[in-house]
XYZ file of C-alpha atoms in Angstrom:
664
model
C 76.722 131.833 121.336
C 79.886 131.009 120.653
C 82.732 130.135 122.602
C 86.083 130.369 121.917
C 87.535 127.445 123.635
C 86.300 123.991 122.699
C 86.900 121.241 125.046
C 88.308 117.706 124.896
C 85.002 116.025 125.409
C 82.232 116.139 122.987
C 79.519 117.607 125.339
C 81.758 120.316 126.535
C 82.964 121.116 123.054
C 79.483 121.594 122.047
C 79.290 124.034 124.824
C 81.588 126.076 123.294
C 80.348 126.757 120.015
C 77.178 128.355 120.716
C 74.108 128.355 123.172
C 73.825 124.829 122.050
C 72.646 122.492 125.080
C 68.909 121.928 125.488
C 67.156 123.405 128.533
C 64.120 122.072 130.413
C 62.188 125.151 131.687
C 61.496 124.924 135.322
C 58.210 126.093 137.231
C 57.717 130.024 136.309
C 56.455 132.624 138.892
C 52.680 132.819 138.266
C 51.114 136.177 137.072
C 47.600 137.297 136.843
C 45.974 137.094 133.007
C 45.714 141.153 133.135
C 49.509 141.229 134.091
C 50.587 138.998 131.503
C 48.422 140.591 128.928
C 50.013 143.812 129.755
C 53.469 142.477 129.408
C 52.885 140.801 126.396
C 52.181 144.296 124.805
C 55.137 146.345 126.396
C 57.398 143.930 128.549
C 58.951 144.821 131.519
C 57.851 148.084 132.996
C 58.169 148.276 136.883
C 61.575 147.775 138.552
C 60.022 146.179 141.772
C 58.415 143.667 139.415
C 61.568 143.004 137.781
C 63.240 142.273 140.874
C 60.553 139.913 142.313
C 60.763 138.045 138.965
C 64.393 137.683 138.994
C 65.472 137.194 142.664
C 63.585 133.766 142.973
C 64.464 132.985 139.527
C 68.273 133.126 139.980
C 67.970 131.533 143.482
C 66.601 128.421 141.771
C 68.841 128.236 138.666
C 71.859 129.019 140.201
C 71.350 126.316 142.562
C 70.292 123.915 139.694
C 73.349 124.727 137.887
C 75.851 125.012 140.610
C 76.691 128.677 139.915
C 78.338 130.679 142.820
C 77.858 134.282 141.252
C 75.858 136.003 138.671
C 74.675 139.638 137.532
C 71.720 140.513 135.885
C 70.877 143.702 133.890
C 67.329 144.577 132.455
C 67.014 147.948 130.555
C 63.732 149.265 129.008
C 63.154 152.598 127.245
C 66.413 153.841 127.951
C 66.171 152.973 131.711
C 67.764 150.687 133.795
C 65.124 148.534 135.555
C 67.648 146.101 137.253
C 71.308 145.907 137.845
C 71.938 143.361 140.627
C 74.235 140.871 141.785
C 73.403 137.466 143.096
C 75.823 135.206 144.981
C 79.583 135.165 145.148
C 82.031 136.694 142.651
C 84.638 134.713 144.858
C 82.862 132.144 147.016
C 85.988 131.465 149.086
C 86.664 135.082 150.020
C 82.663 135.756 150.262
C 82.899 138.623 148.039
C 79.482 139.312 146.336
C 78.647 140.104 142.975
C 77.422 143.768 142.226
C 77.114 146.071 139.479
C 80.979 146.643 139.540
C 81.985 143.037 139.647
C 84.055 142.081 136.379
C 83.354 139.411 134.016
C 84.945 137.992 130.902
C 82.244 138.253 128.361
C 83.670 136.184 125.650
C 82.138 135.930 122.308
C 79.552 138.690 123.191
C 82.733 140.803 122.327
C 81.913 139.828 118.552
C 78.905 142.447 118.684
C 81.261 145.240 119.910
C 83.867 144.309 117.081
C 80.808 144.554 114.517
C 79.848 147.833 116.045
C 83.482 149.257 115.457
C 83.338 148.130 111.741
C 80.032 149.578 111.138
C 81.455 152.680 112.575
C 84.144 153.042 109.907
C 81.580 151.848 107.269
C 79.584 155.052 108.343
C 82.798 157.040 107.845
C 83.215 155.442 104.454
C 86.488 154.221 105.536
C 85.408 150.591 105.005
C 83.009 149.106 102.300
C 81.121 146.146 103.856
C 81.046 144.654 100.334
C 84.678 145.406 98.966
C 87.454 142.617 99.155
C 88.686 142.592 102.622
C 92.115 142.497 101.198
C 91.940 146.381 100.611
C 91.989 146.736 104.269
C 94.676 144.639 105.535
C 97.976 146.161 104.551
C 99.178 143.788 102.123
C 98.011 140.549 104.201
C 96.948 137.912 101.978
C 94.125 135.446 102.917
C 94.373 132.121 100.949
C 91.359 131.739 98.837
C 90.664 128.699 96.577
C 87.246 130.191 95.366
C 86.559 132.812 92.743
C 84.475 134.976 95.133
C 86.032 137.793 97.256
C 85.941 137.791 100.865
C 84.019 140.911 102.374
C 83.455 142.525 105.655
C 79.731 141.683 105.147
C 80.871 138.061 105.083
C 83.048 138.046 107.990
C 80.326 139.919 110.096
C 77.730 137.434 109.175
C 79.556 134.290 109.788
C 79.665 133.281 106.141
C 83.660 133.798 105.584
C 83.886 130.158 104.136
C 87.321 129.350 105.818
C 88.197 125.756 106.454
C 89.538 126.033 110.074
C 87.186 128.933 111.591
C 88.781 128.272 115.068
C 92.465 128.221 113.875
C 93.057 131.497 115.608
C 91.343 131.026 119.133
C 94.129 130.448 121.525
C 93.306 130.725 125.223
C 95.556 129.744 128.495
C 96.558 131.143 131.853
C 99.843 131.986 130.560
C 98.437 134.476 128.113
C 97.177 136.837 130.835
C 100.316 138.732 131.310
C 101.644 138.717 127.860
C 101.376 141.083 124.866
C 100.917 139.171 121.510
C 100.301 141.202 118.632
C 97.705 140.420 116.024
C 99.473 140.553 112.853
C 102.007 137.905 113.385
C 99.536 135.759 115.225
C 97.309 135.863 112.050
C 100.212 135.273 109.639
C 101.209 132.107 111.909
C 97.623 130.779 111.876
C 95.917 131.701 108.856
C 93.142 129.446 107.337
C 92.090 129.064 103.903
C 88.843 130.363 102.174
C 87.448 126.810 100.902
C 83.437 127.867 100.163
C 82.310 130.673 98.379
C 82.127 133.519 101.018
C 78.476 134.268 101.769
C 77.402 130.736 100.585
C 77.381 128.802 103.983
C 77.017 129.748 107.580
C 79.896 128.511 110.105
C 80.228 130.013 113.366
C 83.465 131.909 112.954
C 86.078 133.245 115.585
C 88.797 133.552 112.744
C 86.510 136.354 110.917
C 86.196 138.503 113.730
C 89.733 138.533 114.830
C 90.527 139.495 110.977
C 87.628 142.006 111.016
C 89.710 143.360 114.177
C 93.006 143.436 112.426
C 91.121 145.376 109.523
C 89.937 147.908 112.173
C 93.311 148.302 113.697
C 94.785 148.799 110.170
C 92.426 151.165 108.700
C 92.321 153.348 111.776
C 95.876 153.382 112.584
C 95.732 152.631 115.839
C 95.796 149.333 117.895
C 92.404 147.588 118.203
C 92.513 148.137 122.070
C 92.774 151.812 121.795
C 90.424 152.087 118.961
C 87.570 150.357 121.092
C 88.713 152.659 124.233
C 88.503 155.731 122.101
C 85.547 155.209 119.856
C 83.369 152.778 121.798
C 83.976 152.408 125.688
C 84.728 156.034 126.449
C 81.825 157.815 124.494
C 79.562 155.287 126.320
C 81.060 156.015 129.668
C 82.336 152.168 129.877
C 85.180 153.139 132.421
C 85.449 149.249 133.548
C 85.441 147.823 130.225
C 88.567 146.656 128.376
C 89.729 144.499 125.389
C 92.757 143.611 127.539
C 93.042 142.326 131.000
C 94.261 145.251 133.140
C 95.671 144.764 136.699
C 92.956 147.193 137.871
C 90.096 145.124 136.582
C 91.619 141.838 137.111
C 91.517 142.792 141.038
C 87.550 143.090 140.570
C 87.081 140.062 138.458
C 84.784 137.331 139.384
C 86.648 134.066 140.323
C 86.260 131.236 137.803
C 84.887 127.944 138.575
C 84.180 124.761 136.630
C 80.638 123.186 136.607
C 81.776 120.861 139.706
C 82.575 124.074 141.600
C 86.140 123.871 141.537
C 88.269 127.211 141.417
C 90.032 127.428 138.275
C 92.535 130.114 136.738
C 91.767 133.095 134.798
C 92.818 132.564 131.158
C 94.061 135.150 128.813
C 93.705 135.195 124.704
C 96.460 134.828 121.980
C 96.624 137.196 120.586
C 96.143 139.828 123.473
C 93.592 141.795 121.520
C 90.717 139.383 120.621
C 88.114 140.984 118.627
C 86.365 137.392 118.706
C 86.222 137.220 122.564
C 88.630 138.944 125.008
C 86.575 142.044 126.310
C 85.935 142.269 129.925
C 83.077 144.411 131.386
C 80.512 144.598 134.158
C 76.969 144.975 134.687
C 77.036 148.857 135.156
C 78.777 149.284 131.732
C 76.763 146.574 129.672
C 73.604 148.308 130.819
C 75.079 151.517 128.942
C 75.717 149.271 125.915
C 72.144 147.828 125.924
C 70.704 151.147 126.057
C 72.526 152.471 123.065
C 71.550 149.328 120.942
C 67.982 149.861 121.812
C 68.301 153.708 120.841
C 69.471 152.721 117.638
C 73.122 153.651 118.083
C 72.582 156.866 120.288
C 73.705 157.243 123.829
C 73.537 160.748 125.787
C 73.069 162.770 122.640
C 75.828 161.089 120.873
C 75.230 158.636 117.736
C 78.008 156.079 117.981
C 76.745 154.393 114.860
C 74.132 155.734 112.268
C 70.629 154.501 112.585
C 70.994 152.611 109.282
C 73.873 150.751 110.899
C 72.277 150.102 114.220
C 69.099 148.582 112.279
C 71.561 146.359 110.128
C 73.115 144.982 113.159
C 69.505 144.164 114.515
C 68.108 142.781 111.376
C 68.707 139.174 110.183
C 70.631 138.781 107.047
C 71.479 135.209 106.730
C 68.656 132.463 106.981
C 68.639 128.739 106.892
C 65.426 129.242 105.603
C 63.095 132.150 105.459
C 61.518 130.957 108.701
C 64.918 130.163 110.376
C 67.108 133.515 110.873
C 70.775 132.837 111.549
C 72.941 135.915 112.138
C 72.622 139.793 111.546
C 75.463 142.173 110.464
C 77.706 142.581 113.430
C 77.791 139.293 115.412
C 74.090 139.135 116.748
C 72.534 135.611 116.033
C 69.150 133.867 115.927
C 69.343 130.421 117.536
C 66.824 128.848 119.628
C 63.971 130.722 117.635
C 61.435 128.765 119.546
C 62.410 130.488 122.817
C 61.679 133.813 121.450
C 57.789 133.412 121.458
C 57.202 135.078 118.397
C 59.282 138.215 118.982
C 61.889 139.613 116.886
C 65.071 138.783 118.946
C 68.690 139.116 118.510
C 71.264 137.716 120.823
C 74.536 136.724 121.556
C 76.128 134.575 124.004
C 79.858 134.192 125.246
C 82.348 131.773 126.876
C 85.618 132.006 128.543
C 86.432 129.058 130.828
C 84.847 129.803 134.020
C 82.681 132.754 132.924
C 79.390 132.599 130.607
C 77.555 135.614 129.270
C 74.354 136.744 127.380
C 72.792 139.591 125.927
C 69.391 139.580 124.464
C 67.669 142.417 122.683
C 64.053 142.576 121.947
C 64.231 145.844 119.746
C 60.694 146.223 118.852
C 59.885 146.004 122.369
C 62.646 148.327 123.268
C 63.588 145.736 125.756
C 67.047 144.153 126.663
C 68.802 142.215 129.206
C 72.676 141.122 129.826
C 73.857 138.733 132.329
C 77.327 136.826 133.195
C 78.216 134.167 135.786
C 81.183 132.372 136.882
C 81.159 128.764 135.696
C 80.589 126.728 132.441
C 76.869 125.803 132.203
C 74.115 126.842 130.624
C 72.027 128.581 132.996
C 71.617 131.607 130.705
C 69.520 129.622 128.230
C 66.938 128.873 131.146
C 67.090 132.546 132.147
C 66.414 133.765 128.624
C 63.455 131.116 128.487
C 62.078 132.203 131.698
C 62.441 136.094 130.859
C 60.682 135.425 127.609
C 57.701 133.500 128.975
C 57.215 136.007 131.696
C 57.315 139.156 129.755
C 56.616 138.132 126.314
C 54.070 134.885 126.670
C 53.374 133.208 123.369
C 49.409 133.921 123.088
C 48.744 131.477 120.398
C 50.280 128.214 119.176
C 52.247 128.242 115.794
C 50.426 126.476 113.119
C 51.360 122.950 112.318
C 52.984 122.236 109.045
C 51.371 120.499 106.302
C 53.668 117.660 104.730
C 54.191 117.106 101.145
C 55.322 113.891 99.332
C 58.671 113.115 98.858
C 59.453 110.288 96.101
C 62.604 108.446 95.809
C 63.802 110.268 92.544
C 63.303 113.873 94.257
C 65.071 112.462 97.272
C 68.238 111.920 95.296
C 69.293 115.323 95.743
C 69.412 115.484 99.294
C 71.025 111.674 100.285
C 74.576 111.536 100.929
C 77.309 112.113 103.626
C 77.418 115.462 105.076
C 80.174 117.012 107.417
C 79.866 119.826 109.845
C 81.857 122.872 108.607
C 83.209 123.786 112.141
C 82.944 120.549 114.206
C 84.517 118.213 111.564
C 83.946 114.956 113.627
C 80.149 115.524 113.100
C 79.057 113.722 110.238
C 75.427 112.831 108.693
C 74.365 110.224 106.464
C 70.989 110.927 104.671
C 69.127 107.822 102.936
C 65.559 107.325 101.744
C 62.816 105.267 103.192
C 59.005 105.245 102.681
C 58.352 108.894 101.483
C 60.771 110.204 104.214
C 64.640 111.154 104.636
C 66.466 109.200 107.408
C 69.400 110.624 109.033
C 71.952 108.775 110.865
C 74.855 110.865 112.880
C 76.488 107.648 114.424
C 75.523 105.920 117.332
C 72.688 106.559 118.477
C 71.369 109.580 116.427
C 68.837 108.523 114.041
C 65.956 111.053 112.816
C 63.195 110.814 110.279
C 61.987 113.949 108.417
C 59.186 114.403 106.625
C 59.062 117.456 103.886
C 57.360 120.677 104.452
C 58.738 122.478 101.317
C 61.636 121.098 98.947
C 64.155 122.532 101.046
C 62.782 122.408 104.713
C 61.803 119.418 106.594
C 60.695 118.516 110.281
C 61.971 115.551 112.272
C 59.825 113.421 114.676
C 59.872 115.993 117.415
C 59.211 119.073 115.378
C 62.734 120.274 114.958
C 63.322 121.942 111.443
C 66.050 120.912 109.175
C 66.783 123.316 106.228
C 68.823 122.530 103.141
C 70.604 124.900 101.184
C 71.651 125.178 97.543
C 75.434 126.441 96.640
C 76.466 128.824 93.770
C 75.454 126.321 91.342
C 71.906 125.634 92.484
C 72.952 122.074 93.777
C 71.990 120.892 97.487
C 75.198 121.258 99.290
C 74.487 122.376 102.944
C 71.947 121.707 105.357
C 71.296 123.184 108.816
C 69.703 121.381 111.822
C 69.614 122.775 115.295
C 69.283 119.539 117.182
C 72.163 117.122 117.240
C 71.274 114.718 120.072
C 69.943 117.259 122.307
C 73.073 119.836 121.219
C 72.402 122.943 119.005
C 75.295 123.348 116.643
C 75.816 126.917 115.096
C 77.116 125.994 111.801
C 75.884 124.442 108.505
C 77.145 120.845 107.356
C 78.160 120.368 103.664
C 77.988 117.437 101.506
C 81.113 115.348 100.868
C 81.798 114.327 97.321
C 83.745 111.221 96.598
C 86.943 111.713 95.133
C 88.690 109.876 92.172
C 89.394 106.249 93.539
C 92.930 105.045 93.948
C 94.277 103.088 91.234
C 95.829 100.292 93.404
C 92.422 99.843 95.154
C 90.252 97.275 93.130
C 86.435 97.621 92.983
C 85.982 94.529 94.633
C 88.466 95.174 97.469
C 86.289 95.125 100.614
C 88.143 97.943 102.055
C 87.135 100.289 99.169
C 84.306 101.967 100.655
C 86.226 102.847 103.991
C 89.405 103.992 101.997
C 87.109 106.232 99.661
C 85.156 107.546 102.730
C 88.317 108.594 104.584
C 89.823 110.023 101.014
C 86.688 112.371 100.690
C 87.122 113.562 104.007
C 90.506 114.415 103.519
C 91.588 112.134 106.556
C 93.702 109.631 104.763
C 94.977 109.980 101.249
C 97.795 108.371 99.067
C 100.878 107.003 100.569
C 103.224 107.764 97.490
C 102.945 108.232 93.859
C 99.067 108.802 94.000
C 98.608 104.881 95.334
C 97.057 104.253 98.572
C 99.303 100.961 99.181
C 96.357 99.266 101.120
C 98.630 96.500 102.207
C 101.235 98.581 103.713
C 102.236 98.963 107.344
C 101.887 102.306 109.481
C 104.159 103.782 111.896
C 102.551 104.729 115.466
C 103.465 108.559 114.196
C 101.530 108.174 111.108
C 98.564 106.430 112.643
C 98.387 109.056 115.492
C 98.217 111.982 112.644
C 95.321 110.192 110.755
C 93.549 109.308 114.174
C 93.735 113.138 114.971
C 92.059 114.050 111.671
C 89.514 111.525 111.996
C 88.465 112.432 115.678
C 87.925 116.054 114.015
C 89.818 118.204 116.514
C 92.609 119.582 114.069
C 90.507 122.456 113.716
C 91.257 123.601 117.354
C 94.845 124.443 117.890
C 95.205 124.548 121.611
C 93.235 121.003 121.730
C 96.126 119.676 119.419
C 98.492 118.839 122.750
C 95.929 117.634 124.994
C 94.278 115.234 122.485
C 97.485 113.578 121.316
C 98.428 113.110 125.166
C 95.042 111.687 125.415
C 95.350 109.229 122.684
C 98.604 107.733 123.747
C 97.233 107.272 127.487
C 97.799 103.559 128.817
C 100.126 102.431 126.146
C 103.746 101.285 126.388
C 106.285 103.901 125.255
C 105.162 105.559 122.452
C 107.479 105.557 119.488
C 106.569 107.346 116.481
C 108.770 105.621 114.123
C 107.908 102.081 115.295
C 105.385 99.916 113.209
C 101.805 100.262 114.966
C 100.076 96.919 116.153
C 96.281 96.231 115.827
C 96.039 96.481 119.807
C 98.068 99.688 120.041
C 95.656 101.190 117.276
C 92.829 100.125 119.194
C 93.765 101.831 122.477
C 94.388 104.880 120.874
C 91.218 104.886 119.107
C 89.177 103.976 122.284
C 91.208 106.824 124.466
C 89.457 109.408 121.979
C 86.326 107.463 121.281
C 85.445 106.094 124.955
C 83.085 103.288 123.596
C 81.072 101.412 125.955
C 80.472 97.724 125.499
C 77.526 97.004 123.571
C 77.396 93.171 124.531
C 79.475 90.591 125.886
C 82.780 89.935 123.892
C 85.003 86.838 124.402
C 88.394 87.298 122.702
C 90.439 84.596 121.258
C 94.153 84.769 120.158
C 96.524 87.106 122.348
C 95.699 90.237 123.468
C 98.191 92.100 125.911
C 96.482 92.962 129.090
C 96.778 96.638 128.785
C 94.782 96.564 125.520
C 91.990 94.075 126.385
C 89.514 96.696 127.613
C 89.804 98.754 124.552
C 89.962 95.812 122.099
C 86.790 94.646 123.794
C 84.755 97.901 123.601
C 85.585 98.279 119.875
C 84.559 94.843 118.870
C 81.236 94.916 120.776
C 80.297 98.099 119.050
C 81.367 96.905 115.447
C 84.373 98.983 115.161
C 86.340 96.228 113.291
C 87.618 95.389 109.827
C 86.027 93.171 107.467
C 88.572 90.365 108.093
C 87.754 90.270 111.800
C 85.616 87.319 111.916
C 83.024 86.043 114.896
C 83.886 82.403 115.198
C 81.367 79.638 115.369
C 81.914 79.643 119.162
C 81.160 83.353 119.482
C 84.759 84.329 120.374
C 86.510 87.079 118.230
C 90.198 86.992 117.258
C 90.979 90.833 116.859
C 94.602 89.778 115.468
C 95.952 92.225 117.973
C 99.651 91.645 118.002
C 99.899 91.891 114.068
C 100.921 95.045 112.378
C 97.971 97.527 111.308
C 97.762 97.524 107.446
C 96.494 100.875 106.030
C 93.222 99.214 104.647
C 92.517 98.130 108.054
C 93.265 101.616 109.692
C 90.755 102.968 107.052
C 87.930 100.553 108.150
C 88.643 100.994 111.911
C 88.558 104.965 111.700
C 85.690 105.074 109.503
C 83.545 103.075 111.514
C 84.537 104.650 114.927
C 84.483 108.299 113.611
C 82.265 107.996 110.747
C 78.590 108.152 110.482
C 77.574 104.646 111.099
C 79.293 103.210 114.030
C 76.570 100.236 114.153
C 76.981 97.489 117.112
C 78.099 94.024 116.058
C 75.693 91.332 117.235
C 77.478 88.769 119.178
C 75.774 85.830 120.309
């Protein structure tokens, strides 16, 4: 599920990427063996039974996740079995949720954009495999590869751009503004850096660009195209790309997970093909029925059966056993919850609203839900729904592992960086016939090989390596980073040519090379790194921001830069930075917890003691910081920070191996 808006802390940021957090199923409503067997064959049938299933479930999960209000729609065989609201759209005003309550459906919008693109493909106005430049009216997409970018790539999350979230802006001030697509795209354009079609990266930019292509080819604004060709034909009279005053009056209030009321946010640009649609349970029921009827609704074929089938058929796989995306925005994450059924789904998030649609096409069954906070309640409802109506009758076979020797492992080992969340890095090494993966403290996993590209960790989670266009191992997909589920491949980081002024024996060389390879810290002048040069506070802030990995999320920039300067004396971008100032800035973003008791020697100002202590205790120190015989550590806090020292601190803090320092 994507979510257009990443947060400033890691757990909330991951929440915005896709349906990523783990979910522990709770007790379910018991059903008889006969009922279970019948439901396994056909799914939900009786409206009263569905309501009897949903009522106690929503009572339970809404309380568990502190959700004030939710809707739930279940359709089967062209009929609505349930369309019901639970709780309050506005708790303070005691306004209940009903089938006409408006929610922001976030990235569920991508499936509507995919539908519109498939309509134009049906009409011969867009070729899914043609260079997208042909449909942009002269707009140029920077492309460093030799492969064209197509609509097919964009609708399958394989555009290959470097900053897939560079065009995602959400804020309260955008609710009443009209921000055109074209200029916004020109001002925030990413670059194609991987051959399109080669790697899967959850991609807000691609669906925004797809929307612009729809606008350009159709000759009408995106919101007008959607009204005329999608919403009105479906009778979705309370659905809109834009927030209108009438629909805003019926919109559910927004709450954070703590239950605090928060403002509604709009999007920039105003038409957000990647996530700006608002809708109701009543309208979404019609959308689900159209999908299950292969593009047809009340006698009208909105898209061809072939196009509908493409939208429901997986095209991109991490491995043949791990489906990723269809054409048109649907995804296949959390396959283990599908209970062996063919399921396509899409989730969405706007601050204070969450949504999910789930299609089980072969069972002619689907459901939709929205609710008014930022938790993953939807994932638990999905789990409960599949267990209740499509319980898995036989356990999947356990894999057979095959030997992995050290020479064969060479093609997998190395450092990888996630293609969307740049802060997420993974280092693979080999030991005793297995691959070892480190993702920073505390993430370590051991993998056994099932096939030459498919591995399994100690908990049964699959990891799939992928080859690039040259046939080399270049990517991997793993759906379990410390309990979070990441909707993107990670790419191998290749070392760059070393700087001529950094000697092989320089004990900082490894750190410098790492940051150079990751495009975090490069040459200072004339191709030289200048390891002994000082840095200004402004220079360090820029490098720290890139090391932190938030540079791909534009509206996070201002908040992150304010966060990194918190608790410091007045920030002066032109002043030479001291080591203790750098330590506070790192700690402001990293929030390390002391791993052991540390005694500092030397002089450290009171405002920096906590940060320096935390970094030292976690081993975030440079090679010249020494633990003295009496167990004290002199961080040299008031000395200017050298560039080579900055490389060491940043690589240890935000790299793949922030290992605690053992201090007695």
